[in-house]
mmCIF file of C-alpha atoms in Angstrom:
data_model
loop_
_atom_site.group_PDB
_atom_site.id
_atom_site.type_symbol
_atom_site.label_atom_id
_atom_site.label_comp_id
_atom_site.label_asym_id
_atom_site.label_seq_id
_atom_site.Cartn_x
_atom_site.Cartn_y
_atom_site.Cartn_z
ATOM 1 C CA UNK A 832 108.193 348.858 97.868
ATOM 2 C CA UNK A 833 106.931 349.619 101.340
ATOM 3 C CA UNK A 834 106.357 346.568 103.517
ATOM 4 C CA UNK A 835 102.879 347.723 104.519
ATOM 5 C CA UNK A 836 101.599 346.578 101.115
ATOM 6 C CA UNK A 837 102.985 343.043 101.525
ATOM 7 C CA UNK A 838 101.893 342.974 105.162
ATOM 8 C CA UNK A 839 98.322 343.832 104.205
ATOM 9 C CA UNK A 840 98.188 340.960 101.696
ATOM 10 C CA UNK A 841 99.692 338.626 104.284
ATOM 11 C CA UNK A 842 97.228 339.570 107.034
ATOM 12 C CA UNK A 843 94.246 339.344 104.688
ATOM 13 C CA UNK A 844 95.140 335.858 103.472
ATOM 14 C CA UNK A 845 95.837 334.605 106.999
ATOM 15 C CA UNK A 846 92.584 336.073 108.338
ATOM 16 C CA UNK A 847 90.388 334.870 105.490
ATOM 17 C CA UNK A 848 92.096 331.627 104.419
ATOM 18 C CA UNK A 849 94.404 330.581 107.230
ATOM 19 C CA UNK A 850 98.148 330.581 107.917
ATOM 20 C CA UNK A 851 98.778 327.348 106.023
ATOM 21 C CA UNK A 852 97.518 328.871 102.750
ATOM 22 C CA UNK A 853 99.714 331.915 103.328
ATOM 23 C CA UNK A 854 102.731 329.675 103.920
ATOM 24 C CA UNK A 855 102.034 327.959 100.598
ATOM 25 C CA UNK A 856 101.715 331.314 98.817
ATOM 26 C CA UNK A 857 104.956 332.505 100.384
ATOM 27 C CA UNK A 858 106.772 329.364 99.219
ATOM 28 C CA UNK A 859 105.248 329.595 95.728
ATOM 29 C CA UNK A 860 106.471 333.198 95.477
ATOM 30 C CA UNK A 861 109.938 332.256 96.750
ATOM 31 C CA UNK A 862 109.583 334.852 99.517
ATOM 32 C CA UNK A 863 112.721 334.786 101.688
ATOM 33 C CA UNK A 864 110.865 336.024 104.785
ATOM 34 C CA UNK A 865 108.751 334.209 107.359
ATOM 35 C CA UNK A 866 106.554 337.244 108.028
ATOM 36 C CA UNK A 867 106.641 340.689 106.474
ATOM 37 C CA UNK A 868 107.407 343.817 108.476
ATOM 38 C CA UNK A 869 105.161 346.808 107.791
ATOM 39 C CA UNK A 870 107.938 349.401 108.082
ATOM 40 C CA UNK A 871 110.536 347.617 105.972
ATOM 41 C CA UNK A 872 111.147 348.060 102.242
ATOM 42 C CA UNK A 873 111.045 345.067 99.893
ATOM 43 C CA UNK A 874 111.833 344.437 96.243
ATOM 44 C CA UNK A 875 108.832 345.296 94.052
ATOM 45 C CA UNK A 876 109.338 342.057 92.085
ATOM 46 C CA UNK A 877 108.478 340.154 95.250
ATOM 47 C CA UNK A 878 105.047 341.767 95.396
ATOM 48 C CA UNK A 879 104.361 340.738 91.802
ATOM 49 C CA UNK A 880 105.304 337.155 92.632
ATOM 50 C CA UNK A 881 103.048 337.224 95.696
ATOM 51 C CA UNK A 882 100.171 338.505 93.562
ATOM 52 C CA UNK A 883 100.602 335.681 91.044
ATOM 53 C CA UNK A 884 100.959 333.062 93.762
ATOM 54 C CA UNK A 885 97.886 334.340 95.637
ATOM 55 C CA UNK A 886 95.727 334.129 92.533
ATOM 56 C CA UNK A 887 96.919 330.583 91.848
ATOM 57 C CA UNK A 888 96.493 329.281 95.396
ATOM 58 C CA UNK A 889 93.117 330.923 95.999
ATOM 59 C CA UNK A 890 91.942 330.060 92.476
ATOM 60 C CA UNK A 891 90.592 333.563 91.953
ATOM 61 C CA UNK A 892 91.639 336.485 89.776
ATOM 62 C CA UNK A 893 94.025 338.711 91.697
ATOM 63 C CA UNK A 894 91.808 341.738 91.003
ATOM 64 C CA UNK A 895 88.913 340.025 92.785
ATOM 65 C CA UNK A 896 91.248 339.345 95.707
ATOM 66 C CA UNK A 897 92.334 342.997 95.699
ATOM 67 C CA UNK A 898 88.711 344.152 95.777
ATOM 68 C CA UNK A 899 88.106 341.868 98.756
ATOM 69 C CA UNK A 900 91.190 343.336 100.444
ATOM 70 C CA UNK A 901 89.838 346.862 99.942
ATOM 71 C CA UNK A 902 86.545 345.893 101.578
ATOM 72 C CA UNK A 903 88.330 343.982 104.366
ATOM 73 C CA UNK A 904 90.545 346.956 105.242
ATOM 74 C CA UNK A 905 87.438 349.051 105.942
ATOM 75 C CA UNK A 906 85.367 346.409 107.754
ATOM 76 C CA UNK A 907 87.754 344.093 109.625
ATOM 77 C CA UNK A 908 87.198 344.859 113.350
ATOM 78 C CA UNK A 909 90.908 344.982 114.307
ATOM 79 C CA UNK A 910 91.333 347.659 111.612
ATOM 80 C CA UNK A 911 88.603 349.908 113.020
ATOM 81 C CA UNK A 912 91.078 352.798 113.214
ATOM 82 C CA UNK A 913 91.378 352.718 109.403
ATOM 83 C CA UNK A 914 87.612 353.090 109.011
ATOM 84 C CA UNK A 915 87.626 355.952 111.499
ATOM 85 C CA UNK A 916 90.506 357.654 109.711
ATOM 86 C CA UNK A 917 88.595 357.456 106.437
ATOM 87 C CA UNK A 918 85.475 358.904 108.064
ATOM 88 C CA UNK A 919 87.552 361.946 109.015
ATOM 89 C CA UNK A 920 87.628 362.695 105.274
ATOM 90 C CA UNK A 921 84.250 364.394 105.507
ATOM 91 C CA UNK A 922 80.640 364.287 106.553
ATOM 92 C CA UNK A 923 79.393 362.638 103.355
ATOM 93 C CA UNK A 924 80.444 359.947 100.931
ATOM 94 C CA UNK A 925 81.008 362.623 98.276
ATOM 95 C CA UNK A 926 83.372 364.420 100.687
ATOM 96 C CA UNK A 927 85.296 361.165 100.901
ATOM 97 C CA UNK A 928 85.536 360.930 97.106
ATOM 98 C CA UNK A 929 86.905 364.463 96.839
ATOM 99 C CA UNK A 930 89.502 363.731 99.531
ATOM 100 C CA UNK A 931 91.058 360.865 97.551
ATOM 101 C CA UNK A 932 93.400 363.159 95.637
ATOM 102 C CA UNK A 933 95.086 364.055 98.957
ATOM 103 C CA UNK A 934 95.569 360.451 100.109
ATOM 104 C CA UNK A 935 98.998 359.835 98.612
ATOM 105 C CA UNK A 936 100.605 362.942 100.122
ATOM 106 C CA UNK A 937 98.935 362.456 103.511
ATOM 107 C CA UNK A 938 100.120 358.863 103.690
ATOM 108 C CA UNK A 939 103.693 359.855 102.850
ATOM 109 C CA UNK A 940 103.652 362.419 105.663
ATOM 110 C CA UNK A 941 102.843 359.603 108.090
ATOM 111 C CA UNK A 942 104.994 356.907 106.442
ATOM 112 C CA UNK A 943 107.740 358.361 104.233
ATOM 113 C CA UNK A 944 108.469 356.130 101.283
ATOM 114 C CA UNK A 945 105.129 354.324 101.244
ATOM 115 C CA UNK A 946 104.006 353.540 97.721
ATOM 116 C CA UNK A 947 100.283 354.293 97.618
ATOM 117 C CA UNK A 948 98.412 355.183 94.429
ATOM 118 C CA UNK A 949 97.916 358.730 93.215
ATOM 119 C CA UNK A 950 94.208 359.495 92.712
ATOM 120 C CA UNK A 951 92.590 362.189 90.580
ATOM 121 C CA UNK A 952 88.844 362.822 90.699
ATOM 122 C CA UNK A 953 86.497 364.454 88.220
ATOM 123 C CA UNK A 954 82.721 364.943 88.217
ATOM 124 C CA UNK A 955 81.745 365.144 84.516
ATOM 125 C CA UNK A 956 78.041 365.014 85.370
ATOM 126 C CA UNK A 957 76.189 365.639 88.635
ATOM 127 C CA UNK A 958 76.498 362.600 90.866
ATOM 128 C CA UNK A 959 78.893 360.751 88.523
ATOM 129 C CA UNK A 960 82.548 360.646 89.494
ATOM 130 C CA UNK A 961 85.588 359.326 87.669
ATOM 131 C CA UNK A 962 88.499 358.397 89.935
ATOM 132 C CA UNK A 963 91.720 357.792 88.012
ATOM 133 C CA UNK A 964 94.597 356.097 89.810
ATOM 134 C CA UNK A 965 98.282 355.765 89.005
ATOM 135 C CA UNK A 966 100.339 353.137 90.825
ATOM 136 C CA UNK A 967 103.475 351.092 90.338
ATOM 137 C CA UNK A 968 101.368 347.890 90.442
ATOM 138 C CA UNK A 969 98.145 346.854 88.744
ATOM 139 C CA UNK A 970 95.072 346.733 90.946
ATOM 140 C CA UNK A 971 94.679 350.135 92.602
ATOM 141 C CA UNK A 972 91.191 350.426 91.112
ATOM 142 C CA UNK A 973 90.192 347.034 92.509
ATOM 143 C CA UNK A 974 91.341 347.898 96.043
ATOM 144 C CA UNK A 975 89.597 351.264 95.772
ATOM 145 C CA UNK A 976 86.382 349.614 94.543
ATOM 146 C CA UNK A 977 86.258 347.337 97.576
ATOM 147 C CA UNK A 978 86.979 350.189 99.957
ATOM 148 C CA UNK A 979 84.375 352.468 98.393
ATOM 149 C CA UNK A 980 81.709 349.759 98.544
ATOM 150 C CA UNK A 981 82.363 349.373 102.259
ATOM 151 C CA UNK A 982 82.456 353.105 102.940
ATOM 152 C CA UNK A 983 79.324 353.851 100.910
ATOM 153 C CA UNK A 984 77.501 351.473 103.225
ATOM 154 C CA UNK A 985 79.187 353.120 106.215
ATOM 155 C CA UNK A 986 77.944 356.535 105.105
ATOM 156 C CA UNK A 987 74.486 355.188 104.225
ATOM 157 C CA UNK A 988 74.805 356.073 100.526
ATOM 158 C CA UNK A 989 73.461 354.076 97.586
ATOM 159 C CA UNK A 990 76.082 353.965 94.828
ATOM 160 C CA UNK A 991 77.019 352.036 91.719
ATOM 161 C CA UNK A 992 80.731 351.395 91.216
ATOM 162 C CA UNK A 993 82.370 350.168 88.040
ATOM 163 C CA UNK A 994 86.114 349.668 87.607
ATOM 164 C CA UNK A 995 88.034 349.369 84.347
ATOM 165 C CA UNK A 996 90.859 346.850 84.190
ATOM 166 C CA UNK A 997 94.365 348.059 85.004
ATOM 167 C CA UNK A 998 96.315 349.334 82.012
ATOM 168 C CA UNK A 999 100.073 349.841 81.763
ATOM 169 C CA UNK A 1000 101.100 353.465 81.409
ATOM 170 C CA UNK A 1001 104.673 354.703 81.482
ATOM 171 C CA UNK A 1002 106.512 352.911 84.265
ATOM 172 C CA UNK A 1003 103.321 352.095 86.169
ATOM 173 C CA UNK A 1004 99.656 351.230 85.873
ATOM 174 C CA UNK A 1005 96.490 353.271 85.608
ATOM 175 C CA UNK A 1006 92.901 352.435 86.553
ATOM 176 C CA UNK A 1007 89.627 354.295 86.339
ATOM 177 C CA UNK A 1008 86.751 353.753 88.743
ATOM 178 C CA UNK A 1009 83.361 355.260 87.957
ATOM 179 C CA UNK A 1010 81.111 355.992 90.927
ATOM 180 C CA UNK A 1011 77.469 356.949 90.484
ATOM 181 C CA UNK A 1012 75.899 358.307 93.651
ATOM 182 C CA UNK A 1013 72.212 357.423 93.357
ATOM 183 C CA UNK A 1014 71.093 358.460 96.833
ATOM 184 C CA UNK A 1015 73.135 360.202 99.509
ATOM 185 C CA UNK A 1016 71.000 358.973 102.430
ATOM 186 C CA UNK A 1017 69.681 355.587 101.342
ATOM 187 C CA UNK A 1018 69.801 354.232 104.882
ATOM 188 C CA UNK A 1019 71.030 355.377 108.275
ATOM 189 C CA UNK A 1020 74.811 355.733 108.329
ATOM 190 C CA UNK A 1021 76.948 353.883 110.809
ATOM 191 C CA UNK A 1022 77.400 356.045 113.875
ATOM 192 C CA UNK A 1023 80.601 358.026 114.044
ATOM 193 C CA UNK A 1024 81.839 360.578 116.543
ATOM 194 C CA UNK A 1025 85.127 362.436 116.822
ATOM 195 C CA UNK A 1026 85.572 361.274 120.388
ATOM 196 C CA UNK A 1027 85.593 357.523 119.854
ATOM 197 C CA UNK A 1028 83.861 354.452 118.530
ATOM 198 C CA UNK A 1029 80.095 354.381 119.056
#
């Protein structure tokens, strides 16, 4: 498992709940590391222990925490470059949805070995999209839901998002997120230029 996944959980908990809570989670999960390194590989079982420990310590379902992480990734000011990278997916929120099926391969070009979900998108009816994810952990749909909520607002779109619970499939997990685009230009989008932050 790529360390970027553990590092993201670590940074989210520290930012939102403080370093003491993270230290407690780390001890509960029997994590043998003081801080995680984004470019290091870790045992996948460790991530599962961290997920369980985070849910217990924060007294919230881990899927709710994952949805918050997805939103945080796209809105936390120090991670502005992530938001900008996502906006390069296209001029509209629908462009972003259709780019999701390329995310896994693009990420692996930048960080070989990173374990990000595979996404497949379908539009069974106009304005209604089904995004199916496959990942080695449960929760890809929850992270995606949080990210899409943030980015819909960024693009100025009005959408409804509904995520099914993660289901085991083969040696991994699958999720389905349904996105209904009600209005493409519900409010003014956040400004974005190719040249820099505006």
